[in-house]
JSON list of C-alpha atoms in Angstrom, two decimals:
[
{"chain": "A", "resi": 1, "resn": "ALA", "atom": "CA", "xyz": [-1.11, 7.94, 21.77]},
{"chain": "A", "resi": 2, "resn": "GLN", "atom": "CA", "xyz": [-0.66, 10.06, 18.70]},
{"chain": "A", "resi": 3, "resn": "SER", "atom": "CA", "xyz": [-3.59, 11.55, 17.18]},
{"chain": "A", "resi": 4, "resn": "VAL", "atom": "CA", "xyz": [-4.43, 14.25, 14.72]},
{"chain": "A", "resi": 5, "resn": "THR", "atom": "CA", "xyz": [-7.18, 16.67, 14.16]},
{"chain": "A", "resi": 6, "resn": "GLN", "atom": "CA", "xyz": [-8.33, 18.38, 10.86]},
{"chain": "A", "resi": 7, "resn": "PRO", "atom": "CA", "xyz": [-10.11, 21.32, 12.32]},
{"chain": "A", "resi": 8, "resn": "ASP", "atom": "CA", "xyz": [-11.91, 22.18, 8.85]},
{"chain": "A", "resi": 9, "resn": "ILE", "atom": "CA", "xyz": [-14.58, 19.50, 7.94]},
{"chain": "A", "resi": 10, "resn": "HIS", "atom": "CA", "xyz": [-15.60, 21.28, 4.87]},
{"chain": "A", "resi": 11, "resn": "ILE", "atom": "CA", "xyz": [-13.53, 23.75, 2.64]},
{"chain": "A", "resi": 12, "resn": "THR", "atom": "CA", "xyz": [-14.56, 25.28, -0.46]},
{"chain": "A", "resi": 13, "resn": "VAL", "atom": "CA", "xyz": [-11.98, 27.02, -2.85]},
{"chain": "A", "resi": 14, "resn": "SER", "atom": "CA", "xyz": [-12.38, 28.33, -6.43]},
{"chain": "A", "resi": 15, "resn": "GLU", "atom": "CA", "xyz": [-10.43, 26.66, -9.19]},
{"chain": "A", "resi": 16, "resn": "GLY", "atom": "CA", "xyz": [-6.80, 28.32, -9.64]},
{"chain": "A", "resi": 17, "resn": "ALA", "atom": "CA", "xyz": [-6.73, 29.47, -6.12]},
{"chain": "A", "resi": 18, "resn": "SER", "atom": "CA", "xyz": [-4.32, 28.24, -3.48]},
{"chain": "A", "resi": 19, "resn": "LEU", "atom": "CA", "xyz": [-5.34, 25.65, -1.07]},
{"chain": "A", "resi": 20, "resn": "GLU", "atom": "CA", "xyz": [-4.14, 24.97, 2.62]},
{"chain": "A", "resi": 21, "resn": "LEU", "atom": "CA", "xyz": [-5.72, 21.98, 4.72]},
{"chain": "A", "resi": 22, "resn": "ARG", "atom": "CA", "xyz": [-4.95, 22.11, 8.17]},
{"chain": "A", "resi": 23, "resn": "CYS", "atom": "CA", "xyz": [-3.86, 19.06, 10.24]},
{"chain": "A", "resi": 24, "resn": "ASN", "atom": "CA", "xyz": [-2.59, 19.39, 14.06]},
{"chain": "A", "resi": 25, "resn": "TYR", "atom": "CA", "xyz": [-1.11, 16.43, 15.60]},
{"chain": "A", "resi": 26, "resn": "SER", "atom": "CA", "xyz": [-0.63, 15.48, 19.31]},
{"chain": "A", "resi": 27, "resn": "TYR", "atom": "CA", "xyz": [2.47, 13.38, 20.02]},
{"chain": "A", "resi": 28, "resn": "GLY", "atom": "CA", "xyz": [5.41, 13.31, 22.18]},
{"chain": "A", "resi": 29, "resn": "ALA", "atom": "CA", "xyz": [7.89, 11.85, 19.67]},
{"chain": "A", "resi": 30, "resn": "THR", "atom": "CA", "xyz": [8.18, 12.71, 16.10]},
{"chain": "A", "resi": 31, "resn": "PRO", "atom": "CA", "xyz": [5.29, 11.01, 14.34]},
{"chain": "A", "resi": 32, "resn": "TYR", "atom": "CA", "xyz": [4.96, 9.12, 11.06]},
{"chain": "A", "resi": 33, "resn": "LEU", "atom": "CA", "xyz": [2.24, 11.42, 9.17]},
{"chain": "A", "resi": 34, "resn": "PHE", "atom": "CA", "xyz": [0.47, 10.76, 5.87]},
{"chain": "A", "resi": 35, "resn": "TRP", "atom": "CA", "xyz": [-1.86, 12.64, 3.66]},
{"chain": "A", "resi": 36, "resn": "TYR", "atom": "CA", "xyz": [-4.18, 10.58, 1.70]},
{"chain": "A", "resi": 37, "resn": "VAL", "atom": "CA", "xyz": [-7.03, 11.47, -0.74]},
{"chain": "A", "resi": 38, "resn": "GLN", "atom": "CA", "xyz": [-10.24, 9.82, -1.63]},
{"chain": "A", "resi": 39, "resn": "SER", "atom": "CA", "xyz": [-11.83, 10.87, -4.65]},
{"chain": "A", "resi": 40, "resn": "PRO", "atom": "CA", "xyz": [-15.49, 10.03, -5.35]},
{"chain": "A", "resi": 41, "resn": "GLY", "atom": "CA", "xyz": [-15.78, 6.58, -6.55]},
{"chain": "A", "resi": 42, "resn": "GLN", "atom": "CA", "xyz": [-11.96, 6.11, -6.49]},
{"chain": "A", "resi": 43, "resn": "GLY", "atom": "CA", "xyz": [-9.86, 4.28, -3.83]},
{"chain": "A", "resi": 44, "resn": "LEU", "atom": "CA", "xyz": [-7.65, 6.15, -1.34]},
{"chain": "A", "resi": 45, "resn": "GLN", "atom": "CA", "xyz": [-4.44, 7.40, -2.75]},
{"chain": "A", "resi": 46, "resn": "LEU", "atom": "CA", "xyz": [-1.21, 8.33, -0.73]},
{"chain": "A", "resi": 47, "resn": "LEU", "atom": "CA", "xyz": [-0.39, 12.11, -1.55]},
{"chain": "A", "resi": 48, "resn": "LEU", "atom": "CA", "xyz": [2.88, 12.31, 0.68]},
{"chain": "A", "resi": 49, "resn": "LYS", "atom": "CA", "xyz": [4.28, 11.16, 3.72]},
{"chain": "A", "resi": 50, "resn": "TYR", "atom": "CA", "xyz": [6.48, 12.18, 6.68]},
{"chain": "A", "resi": 51, "resn": "PHE", "atom": "CA", "xyz": [8.69, 9.97, 8.65]},
{"chain": "A", "resi": 52, "resn": "SER", "atom": "CA", "xyz": [11.74, 12.13, 9.52]},
{"chain": "A", "resi": 53, "resn": "GLY", "atom": "CA", "xyz": [14.38, 14.41, 7.86]},
{"chain": "A", "resi": 54, "resn": "ASP", "atom": "CA", "xyz": [13.41, 17.24, 5.78]},
{"chain": "A", "resi": 55, "resn": "THR", "atom": "CA", "xyz": [10.39, 19.02, 7.00]},
{"chain": "A", "resi": 56, "resn": "LEU", "atom": "CA", "xyz": [8.92, 19.93, 3.54]},
{"chain": "A", "resi": 57, "resn": "VAL", "atom": "CA", "xyz": [7.59, 16.91, 2.13]},
{"chain": "A", "resi": 58, "resn": "GLN", "atom": "CA", "xyz": [6.69, 17.10, -1.94]},
{"chain": "A", "resi": 59, "resn": "GLY", "atom": "CA", "xyz": [3.77, 14.58, -2.92]},
{"chain": "A", "resi": 60, "resn": "ILE", "atom": "CA", "xyz": [2.18, 13.92, -5.95]},
{"chain": "A", "resi": 61, "resn": "LYS", "atom": "CA", "xyz": [-0.43, 15.99, -8.00]},
{"chain": "A", "resi": 62, "resn": "GLY", "atom": "CA", "xyz": [1.51, 19.13, -6.97]},
{"chain": "A", "resi": 63, "resn": "PHE", "atom": "CA", "xyz": [0.84, 18.96, -3.28]},
{"chain": "A", "resi": 64, "resn": "GLU", "atom": "CA", "xyz": [3.20, 19.46, -0.45]},
{"chain": "A", "resi": 65, "resn": "ALA", "atom": "CA", "xyz": [3.18, 19.50, 3.18]},
{"chain": "A", "resi": 66, "resn": "GLU", "atom": "CA", "xyz": [5.40, 20.93, 6.00]},
{"chain": "A", "resi": 67, "resn": "PHE", "atom": "CA", "xyz": [5.96, 19.50, 9.37]},
{"chain": "A", "resi": 68, "resn": "LYS", "atom": "CA", "xyz": [6.34, 22.09, 12.03]},
{"chain": "A", "resi": 69, "resn": "ARG", "atom": "CA", "xyz": [7.20, 20.79, 15.38]},
{"chain": "A", "resi": 70, "resn": "SER", "atom": "CA", "xyz": [6.65, 24.20, 17.12]},
{"chain": "A", "resi": 71, "resn": "GLN", "atom": "CA", "xyz": [3.26, 24.45, 15.86]},
{"chain": "A", "resi": 72, "resn": "SER", "atom": "CA", "xyz": [2.51, 20.78, 15.93]},
{"chain": "A", "resi": 73, "resn": "SER", "atom": "CA", "xyz": [1.20, 21.02, 12.44]},
{"chain": "A", "resi": 74, "resn": "PHE", "atom": "CA", "xyz": [1.40, 19.03, 9.14]},
{"chain": "A", "resi": 75, "resn": "ASN", "atom": "CA", "xyz": [-0.75, 21.24, 6.67]},
{"chain": "A", "resi": 76, "resn": "LEU", "atom": "CA", "xyz": [-1.08, 20.24, 3.20]},
{"chain": "A", "resi": 77, "resn": "ARG", "atom": "CA", "xyz": [-0.65, 22.70, 0.51]},
{"chain": "A", "resi": 78, "resn": "LYS", "atom": "CA", "xyz": [-1.22, 23.26, -3.35]},
{"chain": "A", "resi": 79, "resn": "PRO", "atom": "CA", "xyz": [-0.67, 26.75, -5.23]},
{"chain": "A", "resi": 80, "resn": "SER", "atom": "CA", "xyz": [-3.38, 26.24, -7.63]},
{"chain": "A", "resi": 81, "resn": "VAL", "atom": "CA", "xyz": [-6.39, 24.02, -7.26]},
{"chain": "A", "resi": 82, "resn": "HIS", "atom": "CA", "xyz": [-7.76, 22.06, -10.23]},
{"chain": "A", "resi": 83, "resn": "TRP", "atom": "CA", "xyz": [-11.48, 20.91, -10.24]},
{"chain": "A", "resi": 84, "resn": "SER", "atom": "CA", "xyz": [-10.40, 17.31, -10.07]},
{"chain": "A", "resi": 85, "resn": "ASP", "atom": "CA", "xyz": [-9.02, 18.03, -6.67]},
{"chain": "A", "resi": 86, "resn": "ALA", "atom": "CA", "xyz": [-12.30, 17.87, -5.23]},
{"chain": "A", "resi": 87, "resn": "ALA", "atom": "CA", "xyz": [-12.25, 15.10, -2.79]},
{"chain": "A", "resi": 88, "resn": "GLU", "atom": "CA", "xyz": [-11.89, 13.78, 0.92]},
{"chain": "A", "resi": 89, "resn": "TYR", "atom": "CA", "xyz": [-8.48, 14.45, 2.48]},
{"chain": "A", "resi": 90, "resn": "PHE", "atom": "CA", "xyz": [-7.23, 12.45, 5.51]},
{"chain": "A", "resi": 91, "resn": "CYS", "atom": "CA", "xyz": [-4.30, 13.48, 7.58]},
{"chain": "A", "resi": 92, "resn": "ILE", "atom": "CA", "xyz": [-3.40, 10.29, 9.52]},
{"chain": "A", "resi": 93, "resn": "PRO", "atom": "CA", "xyz": [-0.79, 9.38, 11.86]},
{"chain": "A", "resi": 94, "resn": "GLY", "atom": "CA", "xyz": [1.01, 6.23, 11.48]},
{"chain": "A", "resi": 95, "resn": "SER", "atom": "CA", "xyz": [2.06, 3.76, 14.35]},
{"chain": "A", "resi": 96, "resn": "SER", "atom": "CA", "xyz": [5.62, 2.40, 14.08]},
{"chain": "A", "resi": 97, "resn": "ASN", "atom": "CA", "xyz": [4.72, -0.29, 16.60]},
{"chain": "A", "resi": 98, "resn": "THR", "atom": "CA", "xyz": [1.54, -1.81, 14.55]},
{"chain": "A", "resi": 99, "resn": "GLY", "atom": "CA", "xyz": [1.66, -0.13, 11.19]},
{"chain": "A", "resi": 100, "resn": "LYS", "atom": "CA", "xyz": [-2.20, 0.75, 11.81]},
{"chain": "A", "resi": 101, "resn": "LEU", "atom": "CA", "xyz": [-3.67, 3.91, 10.37]},
{"chain": "A", "resi": 102, "resn": "ILE", "atom": "CA", "xyz": [-6.52, 5.36, 12.36]},
{"chain": "A", "resi": 103, "resn": "PHE", "atom": "CA", "xyz": [-8.92, 7.49, 10.21]},
{"chain": "A", "resi": 104, "resn": "GLY", "atom": "CA", "xyz": [-10.49, 10.55, 11.50]},
{"chain": "A", "resi": 105, "resn": "GLN", "atom": "CA", "xyz": [-13.40, 12.52, 10.00]},
{"chain": "A", "resi": 106, "resn": "GLY", "atom": "CA", "xyz": [-11.24, 14.21, 7.15]},
{"chain": "A", "resi": 107, "resn": "THR", "atom": "CA", "xyz": [-11.70, 17.30, 5.31]},
{"chain": "A", "resi": 108, "resn": "THR", "atom": "CA", "xyz": [-14.19, 17.57, 2.18]},
{"chain": "A", "resi": 109, "resn": "LEU", "atom": "CA", "xyz": [-12.78, 19.79, -0.38]},
{"chain": "A", "resi": 110, "resn": "GLN", "atom": "CA", "xyz": [-15.14, 21.38, -2.97]},
{"chain": "A", "resi": 111, "resn": "VAL", "atom": "CA", "xyz": [-13.71, 23.21, -5.77]},
{"chain": "A", "resi": 112, "resn": "LYS", "atom": "CA", "xyz": [-16.05, 25.93, -7.57]},
{"chain": "A", "resi": 113, "resn": "PRO", "atom": "CA", "xyz": [-15.54, 27.24, -11.10]},
{"chain": "B", "resi": 1, "resn": "GLY", "atom": "CA", "xyz": [2.63, 3.73, -5.50]},
{"chain": "B", "resi": 2, "resn": "ALA", "atom": "CA", "xyz": [1.60, -0.01, -5.43]},
{"chain": "B", "resi": 3, "resn": "VAL", "atom": "CA", "xyz": [-1.33, -1.65, -7.28]},
{"chain": "B", "resi": 4, "resn": "VAL", "atom": "CA", "xyz": [-3.80, -3.43, -5.01]},
{"chain": "B", "resi": 5, "resn": "SER", "atom": "CA", "xyz": [-6.80, -5.30, -6.49]},
{"chain": "B", "resi": 6, "resn": "GLN", "atom": "CA", "xyz": [-10.15, -6.28, -4.82]},
{"chain": "B", "resi": 7, "resn": "HIS", "atom": "CA", "xyz": [-12.75, -8.68, -6.28]},
{"chain": "B", "resi": 8, "resn": "PRO", "atom": "CA", "xyz": [-15.46, -8.29, -6.57]},
{"chain": "B", "resi": 9, "resn": "SER", "atom": "CA", "xyz": [-15.87, -4.58, -6.83]},
{"chain": "B", "resi": 10, "resn": "TRP", "atom": "CA", "xyz": [-19.53, -5.07, -6.07]},
{"chain": "B", "resi": 11, "resn": "VAL", "atom": "CA", "xyz": [-21.64, -7.94, -4.77]},
{"chain": "B", "resi": 12, "resn": "ILE", "atom": "CA", "xyz": [-25.39, -8.17, -3.89]},
{"chain": "B", "resi": 13, "resn": "CYS", "atom": "CA", "xyz": [-26.40, -11.45, -1.63]},
{"chain": "B", "resi": 14, "resn": "LYS", "atom": "CA", "xyz": [-29.34, -12.51, 0.06]},
{"chain": "B", "resi": 15, "resn": "SER", "atom": "CA", "xyz": [-29.53, -12.21, 4.04]},
{"chain": "B", "resi": 16, "resn": "GLY", "atom": "CA", "xyz": [-28.19, -15.48, 5.62]},
{"chain": "B", "resi": 17, "resn": "THR", "atom": "CA", "xyz": [-25.56, -16.19, 2.88]},
{"chain": "B", "resi": 18, "resn": "SER", "atom": "CA", "xyz": [-21.90, -15.91, 3.24]},
{"chain": "B", "resi": 19, "resn": "VAL", "atom": "CA", "xyz": [-19.85, -13.60, 0.80]},
{"chain": "B", "resi": 20, "resn": "LYS", "atom": "CA", "xyz": [-15.87, -13.76, 0.33]},
{"chain": "B", "resi": 21, "resn": "ILE", "atom": "CA", "xyz": [-13.97, -10.85, -0.81]},
{"chain": "B", "resi": 22, "resn": "GLU", "atom": "CA", "xyz": [-10.37, -10.98, -2.21]},
{"chain": "B", "resi": 23, "resn": "CYS", "atom": "CA", "xyz": [-7.66, -8.56, -1.89]},
{"chain": "B", "resi": 24, "resn": "ARG", "atom": "CA", "xyz": [-4.52, -9.05, -3.81]},
{"chain": "B", "resi": 25, "resn": "SER", "atom": "CA", "xyz": [-1.19, -6.99, -3.58]},
{"chain": "B", "resi": 26, "resn": "LEU", "atom": "CA", "xyz": [0.06, -6.93, -7.34]},
{"chain": "B", "resi": 27, "resn": "ASP", "atom": "CA", "xyz": [3.28, -5.04, -6.98]},
{"chain": "B", "resi": 28, "resn": "PHE", "atom": "CA", "xyz": [5.08, -6.33, -3.76]},
{"chain": "B", "resi": 29, "resn": "GLN", "atom": "CA", "xyz": [4.76, -9.15, -1.17]},
{"chain": "B", "resi": 30, "resn": "ALA", "atom": "CA", "xyz": [2.62, -7.54, 1.49]},
{"chain": "B", "resi": 31, "resn": "THR", "atom": "CA", "xyz": [3.63, -8.45, 5.01]},
{"chain": "B", "resi": 32, "resn": "THR", "atom": "CA", "xyz": [0.64, -6.76, 6.53]},
{"chain": "B", "resi": 33, "resn": "MET", "atom": "CA", "xyz": [-2.84, -6.34, 5.01]},
{"chain": "B", "resi": 34, "resn": "PHE", "atom": "CA", "xyz": [-5.81, -4.42, 6.53]},
{"chain": "B", "resi": 35, "resn": "TRP", "atom": "CA", "xyz": [-9.39, -4.49, 6.34]},
{"chain": "B", "resi": 36, "resn": "TYR", "atom": "CA", "xyz": [-11.57, -1.47, 6.67]},
{"chain": "B", "resi": 37, "resn": "ARG", "atom": "CA", "xyz": [-15.39, -0.66, 6.36]},
{"chain": "B", "resi": 38, "resn": "GLN", "atom": "CA", "xyz": [-16.87, 2.49, 5.46]},
{"chain": "B", "resi": 39, "resn": "PHE", "atom": "CA", "xyz": [-20.42, 3.71, 5.57]},
{"chain": "B", "resi": 40, "resn": "PRO", "atom": "CA", "xyz": [-21.78, 6.38, 3.21]},
{"chain": "B", "resi": 41, "resn": "LYS", "atom": "CA", "xyz": [-20.60, 9.92, 4.15]},
{"chain": "B", "resi": 42, "resn": "GLN", "atom": "CA", "xyz": [-18.21, 8.42, 6.93]},
{"chain": "B", "resi": 43, "resn": "SER", "atom": "CA", "xyz": [-14.55, 7.95, 7.37]},
{"chain": "B", "resi": 44, "resn": "LEU", "atom": "CA", "xyz": [-12.89, 4.39, 7.26]},
{"chain": "B", "resi": 45, "resn": "MET", "atom": "CA", "xyz": [-13.06, 2.23, 10.18]},
{"chain": "B", "resi": 46, "resn": "LEU", "atom": "CA", "xyz": [-10.29, -0.36, 10.84]},
{"chain": "B", "resi": 47, "resn": "MET", "atom": "CA", "xyz": [-11.72, -4.01, 11.16]},
{"chain": "B", "resi": 48, "resn": "ALA", "atom": "CA", "xyz": [-8.72, -5.95, 11.32]},
{"chain": "B", "resi": 49, "resn": "THR", "atom": "CA", "xyz": [-4.90, -6.45, 10.97]},
{"chain": "B", "resi": 50, "resn": "SER", "atom": "CA", "xyz": [-3.69, -9.47, 8.96]},
{"chain": "B", "resi": 51, "resn": "ASN", "atom": "CA", "xyz": [-0.28, -10.98, 8.80]},
{"chain": "B", "resi": 52, "resn": "GLU", "atom": "CA", "xyz": [0.71, -13.72, 6.46]},
{"chain": "B", "resi": 53, "resn": "GLY", "atom": "CA", "xyz": [0.55, -17.05, 8.18]},
{"chain": "B", "resi": 54, "resn": "SER", "atom": "CA", "xyz": [-0.88, -15.60, 11.39]},
{"chain": "B", "resi": 55, "resn": "LYS", "atom": "CA", "xyz": [-4.29, -15.17, 12.79]},
{"chain": "B", "resi": 56, "resn": "ALA", "atom": "CA", "xyz": [-5.75, -11.70, 12.21]},
{"chain": "B", "resi": 57, "resn": "THR", "atom": "CA", "xyz": [-5.98, -9.11, 14.85]},
{"chain": "B", "resi": 58, "resn": "TYR", "atom": "CA", "xyz": [-9.43, -7.65, 15.10]},
{"chain": "B", "resi": 59, "resn": "GLU", "atom": "CA", "xyz": [-10.33, -4.12, 16.26]},
{"chain": "B", "resi": 60, "resn": "GLN", "atom": "CA", "xyz": [-12.59, -3.94, 19.38]},
{"chain": "B", "resi": 61, "resn": "GLY", "atom": "CA", "xyz": [-16.28, -4.43, 18.59]},
{"chain": "B", "resi": 62, "resn": "VAL", "atom": "CA", "xyz": [-15.49, -6.48, 15.41]},
{"chain": "B", "resi": 63, "resn": "GLU", "atom": "CA", "xyz": [-16.85, -9.94, 15.48]},
{"chain": "B", "resi": 64, "resn": "LYS", "atom": "CA", "xyz": [-14.12, -12.39, 14.46]},
{"chain": "B", "resi": 65, "resn": "ASP", "atom": "CA", "xyz": [-16.40, -15.16, 13.69]},
{"chain": "B", "resi": 66, "resn": "LYS", "atom": "CA", "xyz": [-18.58, -13.01, 11.59]},
{"chain": "B", "resi": 67, "resn": "PHE", "atom": "CA", "xyz": [-15.82, -11.42, 9.63]},
{"chain": "B", "resi": 68, "resn": "LEU", "atom": "CA", "xyz": [-13.22, -14.17, 8.77]},
{"chain": "B", "resi": 69, "resn": "ILE", "atom": "CA", "xyz": [-9.85, -13.05, 7.54]},
{"chain": "B", "resi": 70, "resn": "ASN", "atom": "CA", "xyz": [-7.58, -15.41, 5.72]},
{"chain": "B", "resi": 71, "resn": "HIS", "atom": "CA", "xyz": [-3.98, -14.27, 4.85]},
{"chain": "B", "resi": 72, "resn": "ALA", "atom": "CA", "xyz": [-2.76, -17.29, 3.13]},
{"chain": "B", "resi": 73, "resn": "SER", "atom": "CA", "xyz": [-0.04, -15.69, 1.10]},
{"chain": "B", "resi": 74, "resn": "LEU", "atom": "CA", "xyz": [2.03, -12.61, 1.06]},
{"chain": "B", "resi": 75, "resn": "THR", "atom": "CA", "xyz": [-0.20, -11.26, -1.88]},
{"chain": "B", "resi": 76, "resn": "LEU", "atom": "CA", "xyz": [-3.55, -12.53, -0.98]},
{"chain": "B", "resi": 77, "resn": "SER", "atom": "CA", "xyz": [-5.85, -11.93, 1.81]},
{"chain": "B", "resi": 78, "resn": "THR", "atom": "CA", "xyz": [-9.74, -12.58, 1.89]},
{"chain": "B", "resi": 79, "resn": "LEU", "atom": "CA", "xyz": [-12.53, -11.47, 3.93]},
{"chain": "B", "resi": 80, "resn": "THR", "atom": "CA", "xyz": [-15.54, -13.52, 4.20]},
{"chain": "B", "resi": 81, "resn": "VAL", "atom": "CA", "xyz": [-18.63, -12.08, 5.77]},
{"chain": "B", "resi": 82, "resn": "THR", "atom": "CA", "xyz": [-20.50, -14.80, 7.14]},
{"chain": "B", "resi": 83, "resn": "SER", "atom": "CA", "xyz": [-24.29, -15.30, 7.62]},
{"chain": "B", "resi": 84, "resn": "ALA", "atom": "CA", "xyz": [-24.75, -11.57, 6.18]},
{"chain": "B", "resi": 85, "resn": "HIS", "atom": "CA", "xyz": [-27.56, -9.42, 7.20]},
{"chain": "B", "resi": 86, "resn": "PRO", "atom": "CA", "xyz": [-28.65, -6.03, 5.85]},
{"chain": "B", "resi": 87, "resn": "GLU", "atom": "CA", "xyz": [-26.50, -4.08, 8.50]},
{"chain": "B", "resi": 88, "resn": "ASP", "atom": "CA", "xyz": [-23.52, -5.58, 7.08]},
{"chain": "B", "resi": 89, "resn": "SER", "atom": "CA", "xyz": [-24.11, -3.67, 3.87]},
{"chain": "B", "resi": 90, "resn": "SER", "atom": "CA", "xyz": [-21.19, -1.57, 3.48]},
{"chain": "B", "resi": 91, "resn": "PHE", "atom": "CA", "xyz": [-17.85, -0.50, 1.20]},
{"chain": "B", "resi": 92, "resn": "TYR", "atom": "CA", "xyz": [-15.10, -2.82, 2.35]},
{"chain": "B", "resi": 93, "resn": "ILE", "atom": "CA", "xyz": [-11.61, -1.65, 1.64]},
{"chain": "B", "resi": 94, "resn": "CYS", "atom": "CA", "xyz": [-8.31, -3.54, 1.94]},
{"chain": "B", "resi": 95, "resn": "SER", "atom": "CA", "xyz": [-4.86, -2.12, 2.21]},
{"chain": "B", "resi": 96, "resn": "VAL", "atom": "CA", "xyz": [-1.48, -3.64, 1.83]},
{"chain": "B", "resi": 97, "resn": "SER", "atom": "CA", "xyz": [1.90, -2.61, 3.53]},
{"chain": "B", "resi": 98, "resn": "ARG", "atom": "CA", "xyz": [5.49, -3.96, 3.87]},
{"chain": "B", "resi": 99, "resn": "GLY", "atom": "CA", "xyz": [5.13, -3.80, 7.52]},
{"chain": "B", "resi": 100, "resn": "ARG", "atom": "CA", "xyz": [5.19, -1.39, 10.46]},
{"chain": "B", "resi": 101, "resn": "GLY", "atom": "CA", "xyz": [6.47, 2.07, 9.92]},
{"chain": "B", "resi": 102, "resn": "TYR", "atom": "CA", "xyz": [5.58, 1.78, 5.81]},
{"chain": "B", "resi": 103, "resn": "GLU", "atom": "CA", "xyz": [2.62, 3.51, 4.29]},
{"chain": "B", "resi": 104, "resn": "GLN", "atom": "CA", "xyz": [-0.34, 1.52, 3.16]},
{"chain": "B", "resi": 105, "resn": "TYR", "atom": "CA", "xyz": [-1.86, 1.24, -0.36]},
{"chain": "B", "resi": 106, "resn": "PHE", "atom": "CA", "xyz": [-5.58, 0.80, -0.88]},
{"chain": "B", "resi": 107, "resn": "GLY", "atom": "CA", "xyz": [-7.66, -1.22, -2.91]},
{"chain": "B", "resi": 108, "resn": "PRO", "atom": "CA", "xyz": [-10.62, 0.05, -4.99]},
{"chain": "B", "resi": 109, "resn": "GLY", "atom": "CA", "xyz": [-13.01, -1.36, -2.39]},
{"chain": "B", "resi": 110, "resn": "THR", "atom": "CA", "xyz": [-15.86, -3.56, -2.52]},
{"chain": "B", "resi": 111, "resn": "ARG", "atom": "CA", "xyz": [-19.64, -2.53, -2.39]},
{"chain": "B", "resi": 112, "resn": "LEU", "atom": "CA", "xyz": [-21.45, -5.19, -0.53]},
{"chain": "B", "resi": 113, "resn": "THR", "atom": "CA", "xyz": [-25.34, -5.20, -0.33]},
{"chain": "B", "resi": 114, "resn": "VAL", "atom": "CA", "xyz": [-27.21, -7.73, 1.83]},
{"chain": "B", "resi": 115, "resn": "THR", "atom": "CA", "xyz": [-30.98, -7.98, 0.68]}
]
């Protein structure tokens, strides 16, 4: 079964600094991978997705992620973080068989002024 | 993205009563809907998968007689918490999908408090 690991439980960055959230996956075949964000008091929002094709994926709110098979990673990046980016971020593998999303612990992003 | 609504957004009920939560897909016909619960400062836990016109598939450890799911149409699914107890207090979130291999779009959640 496919699984992902987000090694960083909590990250703090300064506003305007660049951001990279790590996601490592374990799966034999090419996985479906998603990044979702859950902001305080708001619902979960899809940032971007990778199914196949171009390994650099552009998402909403200025986020991007790169699928690197050699490193088994799908890290989320943003060149300049805004205070409103403070939230919980989830890297999630999708299942082509069931359509389920199994959430892990996520990474909490704190943005300091 | 897609717009998903949940109703109510919050509800308080007395122990022993039942509560129904609605999830509506406003933008497209959702082949599949999912129900999650989330405890404070914890991640989401999948409760069940619901396909229109079929019985829901529950995750291990989730009582199907306690959490009744009905997916009557391609735009509406309901979760009924029967004989609610304080330990059922949680944040319940639904999501919708066009099917396997597609992304999910989430509702804003329903806060249930059982007194």
